[in-house]
Tab-separated table of C-alpha atoms in Angstrom:
chain	number	residue	atom	x	y	z
A	1	UNK	CA	-19.555	-8.660	14.166
A	2	UNK	CA	-19.975	-8.437	17.944
A	3	UNK	CA	-19.111	-5.060	19.436
A	4	UNK	CA	-19.646	-3.252	16.130
A	5	UNK	CA	-16.391	-4.562	14.618
A	6	UNK	CA	-16.412	-4.703	10.829
A	7	UNK	CA	-15.453	-8.112	9.460
A	8	UNK	CA	-12.443	-8.278	7.145
A	9	UNK	CA	-13.249	-11.089	4.711
A	10	UNK	CA	-10.187	-12.770	3.215
A	11	UNK	CA	-9.460	-15.278	0.462
A	12	UNK	CA	-6.130	-17.129	0.733
A	13	UNK	CA	-4.646	-18.294	-2.589
A	14	UNK	CA	-1.442	-20.331	-2.358
A	15	UNK	CA	-0.511	-23.690	-3.867
A	16	UNK	CA	1.416	-24.773	-0.739
A	17	UNK	CA	-0.806	-26.378	1.958
A	18	UNK	CA	1.674	-25.479	4.717
A	19	UNK	CA	1.737	-21.852	3.607
A	20	UNK	CA	-2.065	-21.682	3.646
A	21	UNK	CA	-2.138	-23.321	7.078
A	22	UNK	CA	0.384	-20.869	8.495
A	23	UNK	CA	-1.498	-17.885	7.114
A	24	UNK	CA	-4.760	-19.210	8.531
A	25	UNK	CA	-3.129	-19.621	11.953
A	26	UNK	CA	-1.668	-16.103	11.907
A	27	UNK	CA	-4.975	-14.603	10.809
A	28	UNK	CA	-6.750	-16.364	13.684
A	29	UNK	CA	-5.075	-13.898	16.054
A	30	UNK	CA	-7.039	-11.050	14.444
A	31	UNK	CA	-10.598	-11.009	15.765
A	32	UNK	CA	-12.015	-9.105	12.796
A	33	UNK	CA	-10.595	-11.418	10.105
A	34	UNK	CA	-12.809	-14.071	8.505
A	35	UNK	CA	-11.241	-16.515	6.032
A	36	UNK	CA	-13.991	-16.822	3.423
A	37	UNK	CA	-12.210	-19.316	1.146
A	38	UNK	CA	-8.894	-20.926	0.248
A	39	UNK	CA	-7.535	-21.877	-3.163
A	40	UNK	CA	-4.524	-23.830	-4.354
A	41	UNK	CA	-4.472	-22.621	-7.965
A	42	UNK	CA	-5.349	-19.462	-9.887
A	43	UNK	CA	-8.555	-20.741	-11.510
A	44	UNK	CA	-10.006	-21.852	-8.175
A	45	UNK	CA	-8.916	-18.565	-6.638
A	46	UNK	CA	-10.666	-16.571	-9.352
A	47	UNK	CA	-13.902	-18.491	-8.792
A	48	UNK	CA	-13.663	-17.990	-5.020
A	49	UNK	CA	-13.016	-14.269	-5.356
A	50	UNK	CA	-15.944	-13.788	-7.722
A	51	UNK	CA	-18.332	-15.773	-5.535
A	52	UNK	CA	-17.198	-14.604	-2.087
A	53	UNK	CA	-16.392	-10.961	-2.978
A	54	UNK	CA	-13.776	-10.665	-0.227
A	55	UNK	CA	-12.281	-7.435	1.082
A	56	UNK	CA	-8.761	-8.832	0.777
A	57	UNK	CA	-6.954	-11.497	-1.234
A	58	UNK	CA	-3.674	-12.894	0.107
A	59	UNK	CA	-2.251	-14.013	-3.212
A	60	UNK	CA	0.798	-16.101	-4.054
A	61	UNK	CA	2.791	-15.088	-7.128
A	62	UNK	CA	3.568	-18.512	-8.587
A	63	UNK	CA	0.707	-21.025	-8.689
A	64	UNK	CA	-0.434	-23.705	-11.146
A	65	UNK	CA	-2.009	-22.172	-14.216
A	66	UNK	CA	-1.785	-18.414	-14.547
A	67	UNK	CA	0.341	-16.589	-11.998
A	68	UNK	CA	-0.925	-14.355	-9.233
A	69	UNK	CA	-0.042	-11.133	-11.082
A	70	UNK	CA	-2.055	-12.205	-14.128
A	71	UNK	CA	-4.948	-13.181	-11.885
A	72	UNK	CA	-4.942	-9.768	-10.175
A	73	UNK	CA	-5.131	-8.075	-13.570
A	74	UNK	CA	-8.126	-10.214	-14.586
A	75	UNK	CA	-10.395	-9.491	-11.631
A	76	UNK	CA	-12.288	-6.433	-12.937
A	77	UNK	CA	-14.600	-6.306	-9.914
A	78	UNK	CA	-16.341	-3.285	-8.400
A	79	UNK	CA	-15.549	-2.753	-5.641
A	80	UNK	CA	-12.232	-4.478	-6.232
A	81	UNK	CA	-10.761	-6.545	-3.401
A	82	UNK	CA	-7.476	-5.304	-2.019
A	83	UNK	CA	-4.500	-7.467	-2.957
A	84	UNK	CA	-1.564	-8.385	-0.744
A	85	UNK	CA	0.926	-10.603	-2.523
A	86	UNK	CA	2.496	-13.324	-0.377
A	87	UNK	CA	5.497	-14.900	-2.067
A	88	UNK	CA	9.022	-16.211	-1.755
A	89	UNK	CA	10.042	-14.382	-4.944
A	90	UNK	CA	11.285	-10.816	-4.450
A	91	UNK	CA	11.924	-10.267	-8.169
A	92	UNK	CA	8.197	-9.963	-8.981
A	93	UNK	CA	7.583	-6.935	-6.745
A	94	UNK	CA	7.516	-4.301	-9.496
A	95	UNK	CA	4.950	-6.207	-11.568
A	96	UNK	CA	2.918	-6.914	-8.440
A	97	UNK	CA	2.683	-3.268	-7.381
A	98	UNK	CA	1.739	-2.249	-10.920
A	99	UNK	CA	-1.505	-4.202	-10.448
A	100	UNK	CA	-2.436	-1.830	-7.617
A	101	UNK	CA	-1.498	-4.253	-4.835
A	102	UNK	CA	-1.454	-2.641	-1.417
A	103	UNK	CA	1.447	-4.685	-0.022
A	104	UNK	CA	3.978	-7.417	-0.814
A	105	UNK	CA	4.903	-9.937	1.892
A	106	UNK	CA	8.134	-11.786	1.261
A	107	UNK	CA	8.323	-15.244	2.808
A	108	UNK	CA	9.306	-15.932	5.497
A	109	UNK	CA	7.561	-13.029	7.214
A	110	UNK	CA	6.597	-12.749	10.874
A	111	UNK	CA	3.409	-11.890	12.745
A	112	UNK	CA	4.342	-8.202	13.016
A	113	UNK	CA	4.857	-7.848	9.259
A	114	UNK	CA	1.469	-9.420	8.531
A	115	UNK	CA	-0.138	-7.185	11.154
A	116	UNK	CA	1.335	-4.132	9.425
A	117	UNK	CA	-0.167	-5.228	6.108
A	118	UNK	CA	-3.570	-5.815	7.727
A	119	UNK	CA	-3.498	-2.368	9.329
A	120	UNK	CA	-2.824	-0.873	5.910
A	121	UNK	CA	-5.765	-2.837	4.493
A	122	UNK	CA	-8.089	-1.687	7.284
A	123	UNK	CA	-7.131	1.971	6.778
A	124	UNK	CA	-7.737	1.756	3.033
A	125	UNK	CA	-11.096	0.040	3.491
A	126	UNK	CA	-12.155	2.601	6.092
A	127	UNK	CA	-11.386	5.441	3.683
A	128	UNK	CA	-13.241	3.654	0.883
A	129	UNK	CA	-16.316	3.109	3.058
A	130	UNK	CA	-16.287	6.702	4.251
A	131	UNK	CA	-16.258	7.962	0.684
A	132	UNK	CA	-19.081	5.592	-0.284
A	133	UNK	CA	-21.122	6.863	2.665
A	134	UNK	CA	-20.573	10.486	1.743
A	135	UNK	CA	-18.671	11.303	4.912
A	136	UNK	CA	-15.189	12.704	5.255
A	137	UNK	CA	-12.663	9.853	4.914
A	138	UNK	CA	-10.497	8.912	7.868
A	139	UNK	CA	-6.994	9.768	6.735
A	140	UNK	CA	-3.908	8.144	8.186
A	141	UNK	CA	-2.570	9.805	11.310
A	142	UNK	CA	0.441	7.498	11.548
A	143	UNK	CA	2.084	4.731	9.574
A	144	UNK	CA	3.690	1.540	10.825
A	145	UNK	CA	7.272	0.963	9.671
A	146	UNK	CA	8.894	-2.441	10.161
A	147	UNK	CA	12.532	-2.430	11.284
A	148	UNK	CA	13.693	-6.020	11.580
A	149	UNK	CA	11.724	-7.461	14.478
A	150	UNK	CA	10.481	-4.037	15.586
A	151	UNK	CA	7.639	-1.904	14.304
A	152	UNK	CA	7.773	1.842	14.857
A	153	UNK	CA	4.924	4.274	14.295
A	154	UNK	CA	5.598	7.494	12.391
A	155	UNK	CA	3.072	10.333	12.745
A	156	UNK	CA	2.068	11.601	9.306
A	157	UNK	CA	2.149	15.148	10.719
A	158	UNK	CA	5.919	14.726	11.185
A	159	UNK	CA	6.613	13.756	7.548
A	160	UNK	CA	8.173	16.544	5.447
A	161	UNK	CA	8.190	14.799	2.070
A	162	UNK	CA	7.888	11.392	0.449
A	163	UNK	CA	9.785	9.735	-2.373
A	164	UNK	CA	9.105	6.590	-4.392
A	165	UNK	CA	12.047	4.197	-4.102
A	166	UNK	CA	11.696	0.899	-6.021
A	167	UNK	CA	9.173	-1.143	-4.000
A	168	UNK	CA	9.150	1.306	-1.094
A	169	UNK	CA	8.255	4.845	-0.166
A	170	UNK	CA	10.851	6.933	1.669
A	171	UNK	CA	9.329	8.903	4.556
A	172	UNK	CA	11.531	11.941	5.172
A	173	UNK	CA	11.140	13.151	8.747
A	174	UNK	CA	13.695	15.887	9.375
A	175	UNK	CA	17.105	14.204	8.968
A	176	UNK	CA	15.605	10.697	9.314
A	177	UNK	CA	14.443	8.463	6.459
A	178	UNK	CA	12.082	5.528	7.017
A	179	UNK	CA	11.235	2.939	4.358
A	180	UNK	CA	7.630	1.813	3.996
A	181	UNK	CA	6.826	-1.115	1.690
A	182	UNK	CA	4.035	0.292	-0.475
A	183	UNK	CA	3.610	2.480	-3.547
A	184	UNK	CA	3.482	6.256	-3.473
A	185	UNK	CA	0.039	6.196	-5.108
A	186	UNK	CA	-1.343	3.779	-2.502
A	187	UNK	CA	0.012	5.858	0.373
A	188	UNK	CA	-1.109	9.144	-1.184
A	189	UNK	CA	-4.694	7.846	-1.311
A	190	UNK	CA	-4.630	7.460	2.483
A	191	UNK	CA	-3.206	10.927	3.239
A	192	UNK	CA	-5.220	14.121	3.672
A	193	UNK	CA	-4.949	16.027	0.333
A	194	UNK	CA	-5.239	19.295	2.271
A	195	UNK	CA	-1.959	18.406	3.982
A	196	UNK	CA	0.035	16.410	1.408
A	197	UNK	CA	0.227	17.045	-2.317
A	198	UNK	CA	1.769	15.025	-5.137
A	199	UNK	CA	4.218	17.131	-7.166
A	200	UNK	CA	5.841	14.454	-9.337
A	201	UNK	CA	5.421	10.775	-10.131
A	202	UNK	CA	8.186	10.153	-7.581
A	203	UNK	CA	7.520	12.849	-4.948
A	204	UNK	CA	4.879	14.224	-2.614
A	205	UNK	CA	5.318	16.981	-0.037
A	206	UNK	CA	3.606	18.372	3.018
A	207	UNK	CA	2.155	21.678	1.846
A	208	UNK	CA	3.211	23.731	4.853
A	209	UNK	CA	6.793	22.563	4.276
A	210	UNK	CA	6.899	24.282	0.842
A	211	UNK	CA	8.867	27.535	1.093
A	212	UNK	CA	9.204	28.519	-2.582
A	213	UNK	CA	8.046	27.487	-6.035
A	214	UNK	CA	10.764	28.276	-8.572
A	215	UNK	CA	10.515	28.434	-12.350
A	216	UNK	CA	13.580	26.941	-14.015
A	217	UNK	CA	12.510	27.719	-17.591
A	218	UNK	CA	10.816	25.816	-20.381
A	219	UNK	CA	7.708	25.423	-18.245
A	220	UNK	CA	9.602	23.473	-15.579
A	221	UNK	CA	9.392	24.152	-11.847
A	222	UNK	CA	11.035	23.103	-8.612
A	223	UNK	CA	9.952	23.502	-4.999
A	224	UNK	CA	12.256	24.522	-2.174
A	225	UNK	CA	11.277	23.052	1.169
A	226	UNK	CA	11.804	24.680	4.541
A	227	UNK	CA	14.496	22.122	5.342
A	228	UNK	CA	16.513	23.155	2.274
A	229	UNK	CA	15.568	20.203	0.032
A	230	UNK	CA	14.772	21.060	-3.596
A	231	UNK	CA	12.475	18.768	-5.588
A	232	UNK	CA	11.196	18.758	-9.178
A	233	UNK	CA	7.578	19.552	-10.019
A	234	UNK	CA	6.210	17.868	-13.135
A	235	UNK	CA	3.738	19.718	-15.365
A	236	UNK	CA	1.145	17.012	-14.689
A	237	UNK	CA	1.039	17.980	-10.991
A	238	UNK	CA	1.850	21.716	-11.178
A	239	UNK	CA	-1.780	22.800	-10.700
A	240	UNK	CA	-2.025	20.956	-7.397
A	241	UNK	CA	0.187	23.547	-5.736
A	242	UNK	CA	-1.735	26.627	-4.510
Protein backbone atom coordinates (compact mmCIF):
# COMPACT_ATOMS: atom_id res chain seq x y z
CA UNK A 1 0.00 0.00 0.00
CA UNK A 2 1.02 3.65 -0.39
CA UNK A 3 3.51 4.88 2.19
CA UNK A 4 4.76 1.37 2.94
CA UNK A 5 1.62 0.43 4.92
CA UNK A 6 0.92 -3.30 4.99
CA UNK A 7 -2.60 -4.17 3.88
CA UNK A 8 -4.79 -6.05 6.36
CA UNK A 9 -7.01 -8.27 4.20
CA UNK A 10 -10.33 -9.18 5.80
CA UNK A 11 -13.21 -11.54 5.08
CA UNK A 12 -16.54 -10.65 6.73
CA UNK A 13 -18.85 -13.62 7.43
CA UNK A 14 -22.26 -12.77 8.87
CA UNK A 15 -25.75 -13.79 7.77
CA UNK A 16 -27.22 -10.35 8.58
CA UNK A 17 -26.85 -7.80 5.72
CA UNK A 18 -27.07 -4.86 8.14
CA UNK A 19 -24.34 -6.32 10.32
CA UNK A 20 -22.06 -6.79 7.31
CA UNK A 21 -22.81 -3.24 6.15
CA UNK A 22 -22.01 -1.77 9.55
CA UNK A 23 -18.75 -3.69 9.79
CA UNK A 24 -17.77 -2.57 6.30
CA UNK A 25 -18.48 1.06 7.24
CA UNK A 26 -16.44 0.83 10.46
CA UNK A 27 -13.54 -0.83 8.66
CA UNK A 28 -13.52 1.96 6.07
CA UNK A 29 -12.09 4.26 8.75
CA UNK A 30 -8.92 2.13 8.85
CA UNK A 31 -6.68 2.97 5.90
CA UNK A 32 -4.81 -0.34 5.97
CA UNK A 33 -7.91 -2.57 5.93
CA UNK A 34 -9.08 -4.16 2.67
CA UNK A 35 -12.33 -6.14 2.66
CA UNK A 36 -11.45 -9.04 0.36
CA UNK A 37 -14.84 -10.80 0.49
CA UNK A 38 -18.15 -11.09 2.31
CA UNK A 39 -20.23 -14.18 3.04
CA UNK A 40 -23.69 -14.77 4.43
CA UNK A 41 -23.31 -18.45 5.33
CA UNK A 42 -20.55 -20.79 6.52
CA UNK A 43 -20.05 -22.66 3.24
CA UNK A 44 -19.61 -19.45 1.26
CA UNK A 45 -17.31 -18.13 3.97
CA UNK A 46 -15.14 -21.24 3.81
CA UNK A 47 -14.79 -20.90 0.03
CA UNK A 48 -13.92 -17.20 0.34
CA UNK A 49 -11.32 -17.84 3.02
CA UNK A 50 -9.66 -20.60 1.01
CA UNK A 51 -9.58 -18.54 -2.18
CA UNK A 52 -8.72 -15.11 -0.74
CA UNK A 53 -6.36 -16.27 2.05
CA UNK A 54 -7.15 -13.25 4.24
CA UNK A 55 -5.16 -12.10 7.25
CA UNK A 56 -8.32 -11.80 9.34
CA UNK A 57 -11.81 -13.28 9.38
CA UNK A 58 -14.58 -11.39 11.20
CA UNK A 59 -16.81 -14.37 11.87
CA UNK A 60 -20.35 -14.59 13.21
CA UNK A 61 -21.13 -17.47 15.56
CA UNK A 62 -24.58 -18.46 14.29
CA UNK A 63 -25.03 -18.67 10.52
CA UNK A 64 -26.96 -20.96 8.16
CA UNK A 65 -25.32 -24.35 7.89
CA UNK A 66 -22.44 -25.03 10.25
CA UNK A 67 -21.75 -22.44 12.92
CA UNK A 68 -18.79 -20.10 13.04
CA UNK A 69 -16.96 -22.15 15.69
CA UNK A 70 -17.18 -25.30 13.57
CA UNK A 71 -15.99 -23.35 10.54
CA UNK A 72 -12.95 -22.02 12.43
CA UNK A 73 -12.01 -25.57 13.40
CA UNK A 74 -12.23 -26.73 9.77
CA UNK A 75 -9.90 -24.18 8.20
CA UNK A 76 -6.56 -26.03 8.46
CA UNK A 77 -4.68 -23.36 6.51
CA UNK A 78 -1.01 -22.40 6.75
CA UNK A 79 -0.58 -19.63 7.58
CA UNK A 80 -3.94 -19.61 9.32
CA UNK A 81 -6.00 -16.42 9.21
CA UNK A 82 -6.62 -14.76 12.55
CA UNK A 83 -10.19 -15.08 13.78
CA UNK A 84 -12.24 -12.43 15.55
CA UNK A 85 -15.72 -13.64 16.40
CA UNK A 86 -18.47 -11.04 16.02
CA UNK A 87 -21.70 -12.15 17.65
CA UNK A 88 -24.70 -11.26 19.76
CA UNK A 89 -24.29 -14.46 21.79
CA UNK A 90 -22.01 -14.19 24.83
CA UNK A 91 -22.51 -17.83 25.84
CA UNK A 92 -20.30 -19.14 23.00
CA UNK A 93 -17.14 -17.33 24.14
CA UNK A 94 -15.40 -20.32 25.72
CA UNK A 95 -15.84 -22.50 22.62
CA UNK A 96 -14.77 -19.60 20.41
CA UNK A 97 -11.51 -18.96 22.27
CA UNK A 98 -10.72 -22.68 22.24
CA UNK A 99 -10.41 -22.43 18.45
CA UNK A 100 -7.51 -20.00 18.92
CA UNK A 101 -9.56 -16.88 18.17
CA UNK A 102 -7.74 -13.67 18.97
CA UNK A 103 -10.81 -11.71 20.10
CA UNK A 104 -14.57 -11.89 20.64
CA UNK A 105 -16.71 -8.84 19.83
CA UNK A 106 -20.13 -8.86 21.44
CA UNK A 107 -22.80 -6.95 19.53
CA UNK A 108 -23.48 -4.10 19.82
CA UNK A 109 -19.87 -2.93 19.98
CA UNK A 110 -18.52 0.53 19.18
CA UNK A 111 -15.74 1.88 16.99
CA UNK A 112 -13.23 1.88 19.85
CA UNK A 113 -13.82 -1.80 20.65
CA UNK A 114 -13.31 -2.79 17.01
CA UNK A 115 -10.18 -0.64 16.86
CA UNK A 116 -8.80 -2.47 19.90
CA UNK A 117 -9.37 -5.82 18.19
CA UNK A 118 -7.68 -4.60 15.00
CA UNK A 119 -4.67 -3.36 16.96
CA UNK A 120 -4.37 -6.81 18.53
CA UNK A 121 -4.54 -8.38 15.06
CA UNK A 122 -1.86 -6.04 13.69
CA UNK A 123 0.49 -6.80 16.60
CA UNK A 124 0.06 -10.55 16.15
CA UNK A 125 0.63 -10.35 12.40
CA UNK A 126 3.72 -8.18 12.88
CA UNK A 127 5.21 -10.75 15.25
CA UNK A 128 4.36 -13.57 12.84
CA UNK A 129 5.98 -11.76 9.91
CA UNK A 130 9.08 -10.95 11.95
CA UNK A 131 9.52 -14.60 12.86
CA UNK A 132 9.02 -15.67 9.23
CA UNK A 133 11.67 -13.15 8.16
CA UNK A 134 14.16 -14.37 10.73
CA UNK A 135 14.26 -11.08 12.61
CA UNK A 136 13.49 -10.44 16.24
CA UNK A 137 9.71 -10.16 16.69
CA UNK A 138 8.19 -6.87 17.78
CA UNK A 139 6.74 -7.63 21.19
CA UNK A 140 3.92 -5.63 22.71
CA UNK A 141 5.01 -2.55 24.62
CA UNK A 142 1.48 -1.69 25.74
CA UNK A 143 -2.00 -3.14 25.59
CA UNK A 144 -5.29 -1.37 25.01
CA UNK A 145 -7.96 -1.99 27.66
CA UNK A 146 -11.55 -0.95 27.01
CA UNK A 147 -13.41 0.62 29.94
CA UNK A 148 -16.93 1.44 28.82
CA UNK A 149 -16.54 4.19 26.25
CA UNK A 150 -12.88 4.77 27.15
CA UNK A 151 -9.76 2.92 26.10
CA UNK A 152 -6.70 3.10 28.34
CA UNK A 153 -3.22 1.92 27.43
CA UNK A 154 -1.28 -0.20 29.92
CA UNK A 155 2.50 -0.47 29.47
CA UNK A 156 3.55 -4.12 29.53
CA UNK A 157 6.61 -3.08 31.57
CA UNK A 158 4.22 -2.10 34.39
CA UNK A 159 2.47 -5.50 34.57
CA UNK A 160 3.53 -7.66 37.54
CA UNK A 161 1.56 -10.81 36.70
CA UNK A 162 -1.29 -12.09 34.58
CA UNK A 163 -4.15 -14.46 35.31
CA UNK A 164 -6.64 -16.21 33.04
CA UNK A 165 -10.19 -15.30 34.06
CA UNK A 166 -12.97 -16.90 31.96
CA UNK A 167 -12.90 -15.02 28.64
CA UNK A 168 -10.43 -12.41 29.89
CA UNK A 169 -6.91 -11.97 31.15
CA UNK A 170 -6.38 -10.04 34.38
CA UNK A 171 -3.47 -7.60 34.14
CA UNK A 172 -2.14 -7.02 37.65
CA UNK A 173 -0.37 -3.67 37.86
CA UNK A 174 0.51 -3.01 41.49
CA UNK A 175 -2.83 -2.80 43.34
CA UNK A 176 -4.78 -2.29 40.08
CA UNK A 177 -6.40 -5.02 37.98
CA UNK A 178 -7.37 -4.47 34.34
CA UNK A 179 -9.42 -6.93 32.28
CA UNK A 180 -8.36 -7.63 28.70
CA UNK A 181 -10.66 -9.71 26.47
CA UNK A 182 -8.29 -12.35 25.10
CA UNK A 183 -6.76 -15.66 26.15
CA UNK A 184 -3.61 -15.99 28.21
CA UNK A 185 -1.98 -18.04 25.43
CA UNK A 186 -2.76 -15.39 22.80
CA UNK A 187 -1.37 -12.60 24.96
CA UNK A 188 1.68 -14.62 26.01
CA UNK A 189 2.62 -15.07 22.34
CA UNK A 190 2.87 -11.28 21.99
CA UNK A 191 5.00 -10.71 25.11
CA UNK A 192 8.80 -10.87 25.28
CA UNK A 193 9.66 -14.33 26.75
CA UNK A 194 12.79 -12.79 28.30
CA UNK A 195 10.50 -10.59 30.39
CA UNK A 196 7.35 -12.67 30.99
CA UNK A 197 7.17 -16.38 31.69
CA UNK A 198 4.21 -18.76 31.92
CA UNK A 199 4.23 -20.66 35.22
CA UNK A 200 0.80 -22.32 35.11
CA UNK A 201 -2.08 -22.78 32.69
CA UNK A 202 -3.73 -19.84 34.48
CA UNK A 203 -0.75 -17.61 35.36
CA UNK A 204 2.22 -15.79 33.88
CA UNK A 205 4.62 -13.48 35.71
CA UNK A 206 7.19 -10.83 34.96
CA UNK A 207 10.51 -12.51 35.73
CA UNK A 208 12.06 -9.62 37.63
CA UNK A 209 9.00 -9.61 39.92
CA UNK A 210 9.80 -13.16 41.15
CA UNK A 211 11.38 -13.00 44.61
CA UNK A 212 11.40 -16.68 45.62
CA UNK A 213 10.67 -20.13 44.24
CA UNK A 214 9.38 -22.37 47.03
CA UNK A 215 9.05 -26.14 47.09
CA UNK A 216 5.86 -27.24 48.82
CA UNK A 217 6.52 -30.98 48.56
CA UNK A 218 5.49 -33.75 46.21
CA UNK A 219 7.25 -32.00 43.34
CA UNK A 220 5.03 -28.93 43.65
CA UNK A 221 6.29 -25.35 43.70
CA UNK A 222 5.02 -21.84 44.29
CA UNK A 223 6.53 -18.45 43.47
CA UNK A 224 6.51 -15.48 45.80
CA UNK A 225 6.39 -12.15 44.01
CA UNK A 226 7.95 -8.93 45.22
CA UNK A 227 4.49 -7.53 45.91
CA UNK A 228 3.71 -10.40 48.30
CA UNK A 229 1.49 -12.43 45.93
CA UNK A 230 2.06 -16.20 45.94
CA UNK A 231 1.17 -18.22 42.84
CA UNK A 232 1.31 -21.92 41.95
CA UNK A 233 3.86 -23.30 39.49
CA UNK A 234 2.76 -26.37 37.55
CA UNK A 235 5.30 -29.08 36.69
CA UNK A 236 4.67 -28.47 32.99
CA UNK A 237 6.10 -24.93 33.28
CA UNK A 238 8.65 -25.40 36.10
CA UNK A 239 11.64 -25.51 33.73
CA UNK A 240 10.80 -22.09 32.32
CA UNK A 241 11.93 -20.44 35.54
CA UNK A 242 15.70 -19.79 35.68
